[in-house]
Amino acid sequence: MTEIADWLVTLEVMDADIAQHLTLSDIDPEKLAQQLHDRKTLLDKIAASTQAPSHPQWSEALARTKTLIDTLEEHKAESAKRLLQQRKGKQSVQLYKKFQ
């Protein structure tokens, strides 16, 4: 296998690890950030390579990237929603304490 093919296989494994991590109920943000950083570093290597990636493997990588971005956006929206609910709850408790 060529170096770029090895990188694409590594990228596929990384994507599977990230996807698995995103299914956990309690996501470790530091671990996720490190995984995404490692993924970006690998993508930078692929982009800087003089070899062109094979079309089917590269197409699959792009599709996984879109899925990953969509999943991250969903998690971001859900986290924002929970934070808003938590803040509203805290405000309600503070308001209630005023009347005690």
PDB file of N, CA, C and O in Angstrom, residues 11-70:
ATOM      1  N   LEU A  11      -7.238   7.244   8.909  1.00  0.00           N
ATOM      2  CA  LEU A  11      -8.332   8.212   9.033  1.00  0.00           C
ATOM      3  C   LEU A  11      -9.656   7.492   9.292  1.00  0.00           C
ATOM      4  O   LEU A  11     -10.454   7.922  10.128  1.00  0.00           O
ATOM      5  N   GLU A  12      -9.853   6.387   8.599  1.00  0.00           N
ATOM      6  CA  GLU A  12     -11.090   5.613   8.785  1.00  0.00           C
ATOM      7  C   GLU A  12     -11.189   5.086  10.221  1.00  0.00           C
ATOM      8  O   GLU A  12     -12.253   5.143  10.848  1.00  0.00           O
ATOM      9  N   VAL A  13     -10.076   4.599  10.754  1.00  0.00           N
ATOM     10  CA  VAL A  13     -10.042   4.108  12.131  1.00  0.00           C
ATOM     11  C   VAL A  13     -10.301   5.258  13.104  1.00  0.00           C
ATOM     12  O   VAL A  13     -11.068   5.118  14.073  1.00  0.00           O
ATOM     13  N   MET A  14      -9.680   6.399  12.842  1.00  0.00           N
ATOM     14  CA  MET A  14      -9.884   7.568  13.701  1.00  0.00           C
ATOM     15  C   MET A  14     -11.355   7.989  13.696  1.00  0.00           C
ATOM     16  O   MET A  14     -11.925   8.304  14.749  1.00  0.00           O
ATOM     17  N   ASP A  15     -11.957   7.995  12.526  1.00  0.00           N
ATOM     18  CA  ASP A  15     -13.360   8.380  12.410  1.00  0.00           C
ATOM     19  C   ASP A  15     -14.256   7.431  13.200  1.00  0.00           C
ATOM     20  O   ASP A  15     -15.208   7.861  13.854  1.00  0.00           O
ATOM     21  N   ALA A  16     -13.941   6.145  13.154  1.00  0.00           N
ATOM     22  CA  ALA A  16     -14.720   5.162  13.915  1.00  0.00           C
ATOM     23  C   ALA A  16     -14.573   5.414  15.416  1.00  0.00           C
ATOM     24  O   ALA A  16     -15.563   5.344  16.161  1.00  0.00           O
ATOM     25  N   ASP A  17     -13.357   5.738  15.862  1.00  0.00           N
ATOM     26  CA  ASP A  17     -13.125   6.035  17.281  1.00  0.00           C
ATOM     27  C   ASP A  17     -13.891   7.284  17.712  1.00  0.00           C
ATOM     28  O   ASP A  17     -14.487   7.318  18.792  1.00  0.00           O
ATOM     29  N   ILE A  18     -13.862   8.309  16.879  1.00  0.00           N
ATOM     30  CA  ILE A  18     -14.578   9.557  17.196  1.00  0.00           C
ATOM     31  C   ILE A  18     -16.081   9.298  17.237  1.00  0.00           C
ATOM     32  O   ILE A  18     -16.771   9.746  18.163  1.00  0.00           O
ATOM     33  N   ALA A  19     -16.579   8.566  16.262  1.00  0.00           N
ATOM     34  CA  ALA A  19     -18.014   8.257  16.226  1.00  0.00           C
ATOM     35  C   ALA A  19     -18.423   7.468  17.465  1.00  0.00           C
ATOM     36  O   ALA A  19     -19.482   7.733  18.055  1.00  0.00           O
ATOM     37  N   GLN A  20     -17.593   6.518  17.869  1.00  0.00           N
ATOM     38  CA  GLN A  20     -17.887   5.743  19.068  1.00  0.00           C
ATOM     39  C   GLN A  20     -17.881   6.651  20.296  1.00  0.00           C
ATOM     40  O   GLN A  20     -18.742   6.544  21.160  1.00  0.00           O
ATOM     41  N   HIS A  21     -16.923   7.543  20.380  1.00  0.00           N
ATOM     42  CA  HIS A  21     -16.824   8.468  21.507  1.00  0.00           C
ATOM     43  C   HIS A  21     -18.074   9.353  21.588  1.00  0.00           C
ATOM     44  O   HIS A  21     -18.552   9.654  22.680  1.00  0.00           O
ATOM     45  N   LEU A  22     -18.590   9.738  20.441  1.00  0.00           N
ATOM     46  CA  LEU A  22     -19.772  10.614  20.419  1.00  0.00           C
ATOM     47  C   LEU A  22     -21.054   9.885  20.824  1.00  0.00           C
ATOM     48  O   LEU A  22     -22.066  10.534  21.077  1.00  0.00           O
ATOM     49  N   THR A  23     -21.022   8.563  20.893  1.00  0.00           N
ATOM     50  CA  THR A  23     -22.210   7.821  21.329  1.00  0.00           C
ATOM     51  C   THR A  23     -22.285   7.696  22.844  1.00  0.00           C
ATOM     52  O   THR A  23     -23.312   7.289  23.375  1.00  0.00           O
ATOM     53  N   LEU A  24     -21.217   8.043  23.535  1.00  0.00           N
ATOM     54  CA  LEU A  24     -21.203   7.942  24.992  1.00  0.00           C
ATOM     55  C   LEU A  24     -22.137   8.986  25.598  1.00  0.00           C
ATOM     56  O   LEU A  24     -22.298  10.082  25.056  1.00  0.00           O
ATOM     57  N   SER A  25     -22.721   8.641  26.733  1.00  0.00           N
ATOM     58  CA  SER A  25     -23.619   9.600  27.378  1.00  0.00           C
ATOM     59  C   SER A  25     -22.840  10.734  28.041  1.00  0.00           C
ATOM     60  O   SER A  25     -23.331  11.851  28.154  1.00  0.00           O
ATOM     61  N   ASP A  26     -21.623  10.440  28.470  1.00  0.00           N
ATOM     62  CA  ASP A  26     -20.780  11.457  29.105  1.00  0.00           C
ATOM     63  C   ASP A  26     -19.509  11.627  28.277  1.00  0.00           C
ATOM     64  O   ASP A  26     -18.532  10.904  28.457  1.00  0.00           O
ATOM     65  N   ILE A  27     -19.528  12.573  27.355  1.00  0.00           N
ATOM     66  CA  ILE A  27     -18.406  12.792  26.439  1.00  0.00           C
ATOM     67  C   ILE A  27     -17.297  13.558  27.152  1.00  0.00           C
ATOM     68  O   ILE A  27     -17.547  14.568  27.808  1.00  0.00           O
ATOM     69  N   ASP A  28     -16.083  13.075  27.012  1.00  0.00           N
ATOM     70  CA  ASP A  28     -14.908  13.751  27.565  1.00  0.00           C
ATOM     71  C   ASP A  28     -14.466  14.801  26.547  1.00  0.00           C
ATOM     72  O   ASP A  28     -13.919  14.455  25.490  1.00  0.00           O
ATOM     73  N   PRO A  29     -14.695  16.087  26.839  1.00  0.00           N
ATOM     74  CA  PRO A  29     -14.385  17.117  25.847  1.00  0.00           C
ATOM     75  C   PRO A  29     -12.899  17.211  25.495  1.00  0.00           C
ATOM     76  O   PRO A  29     -12.552  17.504  24.353  1.00  0.00           O
ATOM     77  N   GLU A  30     -12.024  16.934  26.463  1.00  0.00           N
ATOM     78  CA  GLU A  30     -10.590  16.991  26.185  1.00  0.00           C
ATOM     79  C   GLU A  30     -10.171  15.872  25.233  1.00  0.00           C
ATOM     80  O   GLU A  30      -9.390  16.099  24.310  1.00  0.00           O
ATOM     81  N   LYS A  31     -10.704  14.672  25.472  1.00  0.00           N
ATOM     82  CA  LYS A  31     -10.380  13.552  24.598  1.00  0.00           C
ATOM     83  C   LYS A  31     -10.926  13.799  23.195  1.00  0.00           C
ATOM     84  O   LYS A  31     -10.237  13.557  22.202  1.00  0.00           O
ATOM     85  N   LEU A  32     -12.146  14.314  23.111  1.00  0.00           N
ATOM     86  CA  LEU A  32     -12.743  14.614  21.812  1.00  0.00           C
ATOM     87  C   LEU A  32     -11.926  15.677  21.082  1.00  0.00           C
ATOM     88  O   LEU A  32     -11.659  15.540  19.890  1.00  0.00           O
ATOM     89  N   ALA A  33     -11.509  16.705  21.789  1.00  0.00           N
ATOM     90  CA  ALA A  33     -10.696  17.759  21.178  1.00  0.00           C
ATOM     91  C   ALA A  33      -9.383  17.187  20.649  1.00  0.00           C
ATOM     92  O   ALA A  33      -8.944  17.547  19.546  1.00  0.00           O
ATOM     93  N   GLN A  34      -8.766  16.284  21.406  1.00  0.00           N
ATOM     94  CA  GLN A  34      -7.501  15.665  20.968  1.00  0.00           C
ATOM     95  C   GLN A  34      -7.732  14.801  19.731  1.00  0.00           C
ATOM     96  O   GLN A  34      -6.950  14.838  18.781  1.00  0.00           O
ATOM     97  N   GLN A  35      -8.832  14.031  19.730  1.00  0.00           N
ATOM     98  CA  GLN A  35      -9.136  13.195  18.579  1.00  0.00           C
ATOM     99  C   GLN A  35      -9.348  14.047  17.329  1.00  0.00           C
ATOM    100  O   GLN A  35      -8.853  13.718  16.246  1.00  0.00           O
ATOM    101  N   LEU A  36     -10.076  15.132  17.482  1.00  0.00           N
ATOM    102  CA  LEU A  36     -10.340  16.004  16.335  1.00  0.00           C
ATOM    103  C   LEU A  36      -9.064  16.699  15.861  1.00  0.00           C
ATOM    104  O   LEU A  36      -8.854  16.883  14.658  1.00  0.00           O
ATOM    105  N   HIS A  37      -8.192  17.048  16.809  1.00  0.00           N
ATOM    106  CA  HIS A  37      -6.905  17.658  16.441  1.00  0.00           C
ATOM    107  C   HIS A  37      -6.044  16.658  15.660  1.00  0.00           C
ATOM    108  O   HIS A  37      -5.451  17.012  14.627  1.00  0.00           O
ATOM    109  N   ASP A  38      -6.000  15.418  16.146  1.00  0.00           N
ATOM    110  CA  ASP A  38      -5.225  14.379  15.457  1.00  0.00           C
ATOM    111  C   ASP A  38      -5.787  14.143  14.052  1.00  0.00           C
ATOM    112  O   ASP A  38      -5.033  13.950  13.093  1.00  0.00           O
ATOM    113  N   ARG A  39      -7.105  14.170  13.941  1.00  0.00           N
ATOM    114  CA  ARG A  39      -7.749  13.971  12.636  1.00  0.00           C
ATOM    115  C   ARG A  39      -7.372  15.103  11.683  1.00  0.00           C
ATOM    116  O   ARG A  39      -7.044  14.879  10.527  1.00  0.00           O
ATOM    117  N   LYS A  40      -7.399  16.331  12.188  1.00  0.00           N
ATOM    118  CA  LYS A  40      -7.047  17.484  11.354  1.00  0.00           C
ATOM    119  C   LYS A  40      -5.591  17.392  10.906  1.00  0.00           C
ATOM    120  O   LYS A  40      -5.272  17.678   9.749  1.00  0.00           O
ATOM    121  N   THR A  41      -4.715  16.984  11.801  1.00  0.00           N
ATOM    122  CA  THR A  41      -3.298  16.826  11.459  1.00  0.00           C
ATOM    123  C   THR A  41      -3.132  15.809  10.332  1.00  0.00           C
ATOM    124  O   THR A  41      -2.376  16.040   9.383  1.00  0.00           O
ATOM    125  N   LEU A  42      -3.848  14.706  10.426  1.00  0.00           N
ATOM    126  CA  LEU A  42      -3.769  13.682   9.384  1.00  0.00           C
ATOM    127  C   LEU A  42      -4.334  14.210   8.064  1.00  0.00           C
ATOM    128  O   LEU A  42      -3.754  13.988   6.996  1.00  0.00           O
ATOM    129  N   LEU A  43      -5.435  14.939   8.123  1.00  0.00           N
ATOM    130  CA  LEU A  43      -5.992  15.525   6.898  1.00  0.00           C
ATOM    131  C   LEU A  43      -5.015  16.518   6.269  1.00  0.00           C
ATOM    132  O   LEU A  43      -4.907  16.593   5.043  1.00  0.00           O
ATOM    133  N   ASP A  44      -4.312  17.270   7.112  1.00  0.00           N
ATOM    134  CA  ASP A  44      -3.301  18.205   6.595  1.00  0.00           C
ATOM    135  C   ASP A  44      -2.179  17.454   5.875  1.00  0.00           C
ATOM    136  O   ASP A  44      -1.691  17.904   4.832  1.00  0.00           O
ATOM    137  N   LYS A  45      -1.769  16.308   6.422  1.00  0.00           N
ATOM    138  CA  LYS A  45      -0.735  15.493   5.766  1.00  0.00           C
ATOM    139  C   LYS A  45      -1.233  15.014   4.399  1.00  0.00           C
ATOM    140  O   LYS A  45      -0.500  15.041   3.416  1.00  0.00           O
ATOM    141  N   ILE A  46      -2.480  14.552   4.373  1.00  0.00           N
ATOM    142  CA  ILE A  46      -3.052  14.057   3.118  1.00  0.00           C
ATOM    143  C   ILE A  46      -3.123  15.172   2.096  1.00  0.00           C
ATOM    144  O   ILE A  46      -2.771  15.005   0.927  1.00  0.00           O
ATOM    145  N   ALA A  47      -3.553  16.352   2.532  1.00  0.00           N
ATOM    146  CA  ALA A  47      -3.682  17.494   1.626  1.00  0.00           C
ATOM    147  C   ALA A  47      -2.318  17.955   1.109  1.00  0.00           C
ATOM    148  O   ALA A  47      -2.203  18.404  -0.037  1.00  0.00           O
ATOM    149  N   ALA A  48      -1.290  17.851   1.944  1.00  0.00           N
ATOM    150  CA  ALA A  48       0.045  18.304   1.556  1.00  0.00           C
ATOM    151  C   ALA A  48       0.798  17.274   0.714  1.00  0.00           C
ATOM    152  O   ALA A  48       1.829  17.595   0.118  1.00  0.00           O
ATOM    153  N   SER A  49       0.278  16.062   0.638  1.00  0.00           N
ATOM    154  CA  SER A  49       0.946  15.007  -0.105  1.00  0.00           C
ATOM    155  C   SER A  49       0.939  15.303  -1.607  1.00  0.00           C
ATOM    156  O   SER A  49      -0.001  15.870  -2.146  1.00  0.00           O
ATOM    157  N   THR A  50       2.006  14.887  -2.259  1.00  0.00           N
ATOM    158  CA  THR A  50       2.064  15.054  -3.712  1.00  0.00           C
ATOM    159  C   THR A  50       1.251  13.978  -4.422  1.00  0.00           C
ATOM    160  O   THR A  50       0.895  14.136  -5.581  1.00  0.00           O
ATOM    161  N   GLN A  51       0.966  12.898  -3.711  1.00  0.00           N
ATOM    162  CA  GLN A  51       0.143  11.818  -4.257  1.00  0.00           C
ATOM    163  C   GLN A  51      -1.329  12.192  -4.116  1.00  0.00           C
ATOM    164  O   GLN A  51      -1.734  12.756  -3.101  1.00  0.00           O
ATOM    165  N   ALA A  52      -2.122  11.856  -5.096  1.00  0.00           N
ATOM    166  CA  ALA A  52      -3.562  12.076  -5.000  1.00  0.00           C
ATOM    167  C   ALA A  52      -4.203  10.854  -4.352  1.00  0.00           C
ATOM    168  O   ALA A  52      -3.862   9.725  -4.690  1.00  0.00           O
ATOM    169  N   PRO A  53      -5.122  11.078  -3.407  1.00  0.00           N
ATOM    170  CA  PRO A  53      -5.792   9.931  -2.794  1.00  0.00           C
ATOM    171  C   PRO A  53      -6.707   9.245  -3.807  1.00  0.00           C
ATOM    172  O   PRO A  53      -7.201   9.885  -4.739  1.00  0.00           O
ATOM    173  N   SER A  54      -6.917   7.948  -3.606  1.00  0.00           N
ATOM    174  CA  SER A  54      -7.807   7.234  -4.522  1.00  0.00           C
ATOM    175  C   SER A  54      -9.219   7.778  -4.372  1.00  0.00           C
ATOM    176  O   SER A  54      -9.652   8.104  -3.266  1.00  0.00           O
ATOM    177  N   HIS A  55      -9.899   7.872  -5.486  1.00  0.00           N
ATOM    178  CA  HIS A  55     -11.209   8.513  -5.489  1.00  0.00           C
ATOM    179  C   HIS A  55     -12.219   7.851  -4.546  1.00  0.00           C
ATOM    180  O   HIS A  55     -12.859   8.554  -3.767  1.00  0.00           O
ATOM    181  N   PRO A  56     -12.394   6.525  -4.583  1.00  0.00           N
ATOM    182  CA  PRO A  56     -13.400   5.919  -3.693  1.00  0.00           C
ATOM    183  C   PRO A  56     -13.085   6.125  -2.213  1.00  0.00           C
ATOM    184  O   PRO A  56     -13.970   6.470  -1.430  1.00  0.00           O
ATOM    185  N   GLN A  57     -11.827   5.936  -1.825  1.00  0.00           N
ATOM    186  CA  GLN A  57     -11.455   6.122  -0.419  1.00  0.00           C
ATOM    187  C   GLN A  57     -11.624   7.575   0.006  1.00  0.00           C
ATOM    188  O   GLN A  57     -12.074   7.851   1.106  1.00  0.00           O
ATOM    189  N   TRP A  58     -11.255   8.489  -0.866  1.00  0.00           N
ATOM    190  CA  TRP A  58     -11.362   9.905  -0.541  1.00  0.00           C
ATOM    191  C   TRP A  58     -12.827  10.316  -0.456  1.00  0.00           C
ATOM    192  O   TRP A  58     -13.209  11.075   0.431  1.00  0.00           O
ATOM    193  N   SER A  59     -13.659   9.800  -1.337  1.00  0.00           N
ATOM    194  CA  SER A  59     -15.094  10.094  -1.297  1.00  0.00           C
ATOM    195  C   SER A  59     -15.714   9.597   0.010  1.00  0.00           C
ATOM    196  O   SER A  59     -16.539  10.283   0.614  1.00  0.00           O
ATOM    197  N   GLU A  60     -15.298   8.412   0.429  1.00  0.00           N
ATOM    198  CA  GLU A  60     -15.787   7.871   1.701  1.00  0.00           C
ATOM    199  C   GLU A  60     -15.338   8.742   2.866  1.00  0.00           C
ATOM    200  O   GLU A  60     -16.101   8.999   3.796  1.00  0.00           O
ATOM    201  N   ALA A  61     -14.093   9.217   2.816  1.00  0.00           N
ATOM    202  CA  ALA A  61     -13.578  10.083   3.879  1.00  0.00           C
ATOM    203  C   ALA A  61     -14.363  11.389   3.932  1.00  0.00           C
ATOM    204  O   ALA A  61     -14.679  11.888   5.014  1.00  0.00           O
ATOM    205  N   LEU A  62     -14.695  11.943   2.773  1.00  0.00           N
ATOM    206  CA  LEU A  62     -15.481  13.176   2.739  1.00  0.00           C
ATOM    207  C   LEU A  62     -16.889  12.950   3.290  1.00  0.00           C
ATOM    208  O   LEU A  62     -17.430  13.798   4.016  1.00  0.00           O
ATOM    209  N   ALA A  63     -17.481  11.814   2.968  1.00  0.00           N
ATOM    210  CA  ALA A  63     -18.812  11.486   3.480  1.00  0.00           C
ATOM    211  C   ALA A  63     -18.770  11.325   5.002  1.00  0.00           C
ATOM    212  O   ALA A  63     -19.674  11.809   5.711  1.00  0.00           O
ATOM    213  N   ARG A  64     -17.730  10.663   5.511  1.00  0.00           N
ATOM    214  CA  ARG A  64     -17.586  10.516   6.969  1.00  0.00           C
ATOM    215  C   ARG A  64     -17.388  11.871   7.628  1.00  0.00           C
ATOM    216  O   ARG A  64     -17.900  12.124   8.724  1.00  0.00           O
ATOM    217  N   THR A  65     -16.659  12.750   6.956  1.00  0.00           N
ATOM    218  CA  THR A  65     -16.439  14.084   7.499  1.00  0.00           C
ATOM    219  C   THR A  65     -17.763  14.826   7.636  1.00  0.00           C
ATOM    220  O   THR A  65     -18.033  15.451   8.666  1.00  0.00           O
ATOM    221  N   LYS A  66     -18.606  14.749   6.617  1.00  0.00           N
ATOM    222  CA  LYS A  66     -19.907  15.408   6.681  1.00  0.00           C
ATOM    223  C   LYS A  66     -20.751  14.834   7.804  1.00  0.00           C
ATOM    224  O   LYS A  66     -21.358  15.581   8.575  1.00  0.00           O
ATOM    225  N   THR A  67     -20.755  13.512   7.928  1.00  0.00           N
ATOM    226  CA  THR A  67     -21.510  12.871   9.005  1.00  0.00           C
ATOM    227  C   THR A  67     -20.980  13.300  10.366  1.00  0.00           C
ATOM    228  O   THR A  67     -21.759  13.596  11.284  1.00  0.00           O
ATOM    229  N   LEU A  68     -19.666  13.365  10.486  1.00  0.00           N
ATOM    230  CA  LEU A  68     -19.038  13.779  11.736  1.00  0.00           C
ATOM    231  C   LEU A  68     -19.412  15.214  12.089  1.00  0.00           C
ATOM    232  O   LEU A  68     -19.764  15.515  13.234  1.00  0.00           O
ATOM    233  N   ILE A  69     -19.374  16.090  11.114  1.00  0.00           N
ATOM    234  CA  ILE A  69     -19.735  17.494  11.345  1.00  0.00           C
ATOM    235  C   ILE A  69     -21.197  17.595  11.773  1.00  0.00           C
ATOM    236  O   ILE A  69     -21.528  18.319  12.721  1.00  0.00           O
ATOM    237  N   ASP A  70     -22.075  16.869  11.102  1.00  0.00           N
ATOM    238  CA  ASP A  70     -23.496  16.884  11.464  1.00  0.00           C
ATOM    239  C   ASP A  70     -23.707  16.400  12.900  1.00  0.00           C
ATOM    240  O   ASP A  70     -24.470  16.994  13.660  1.00  0.00           O
TER     241      ASP A  70
END
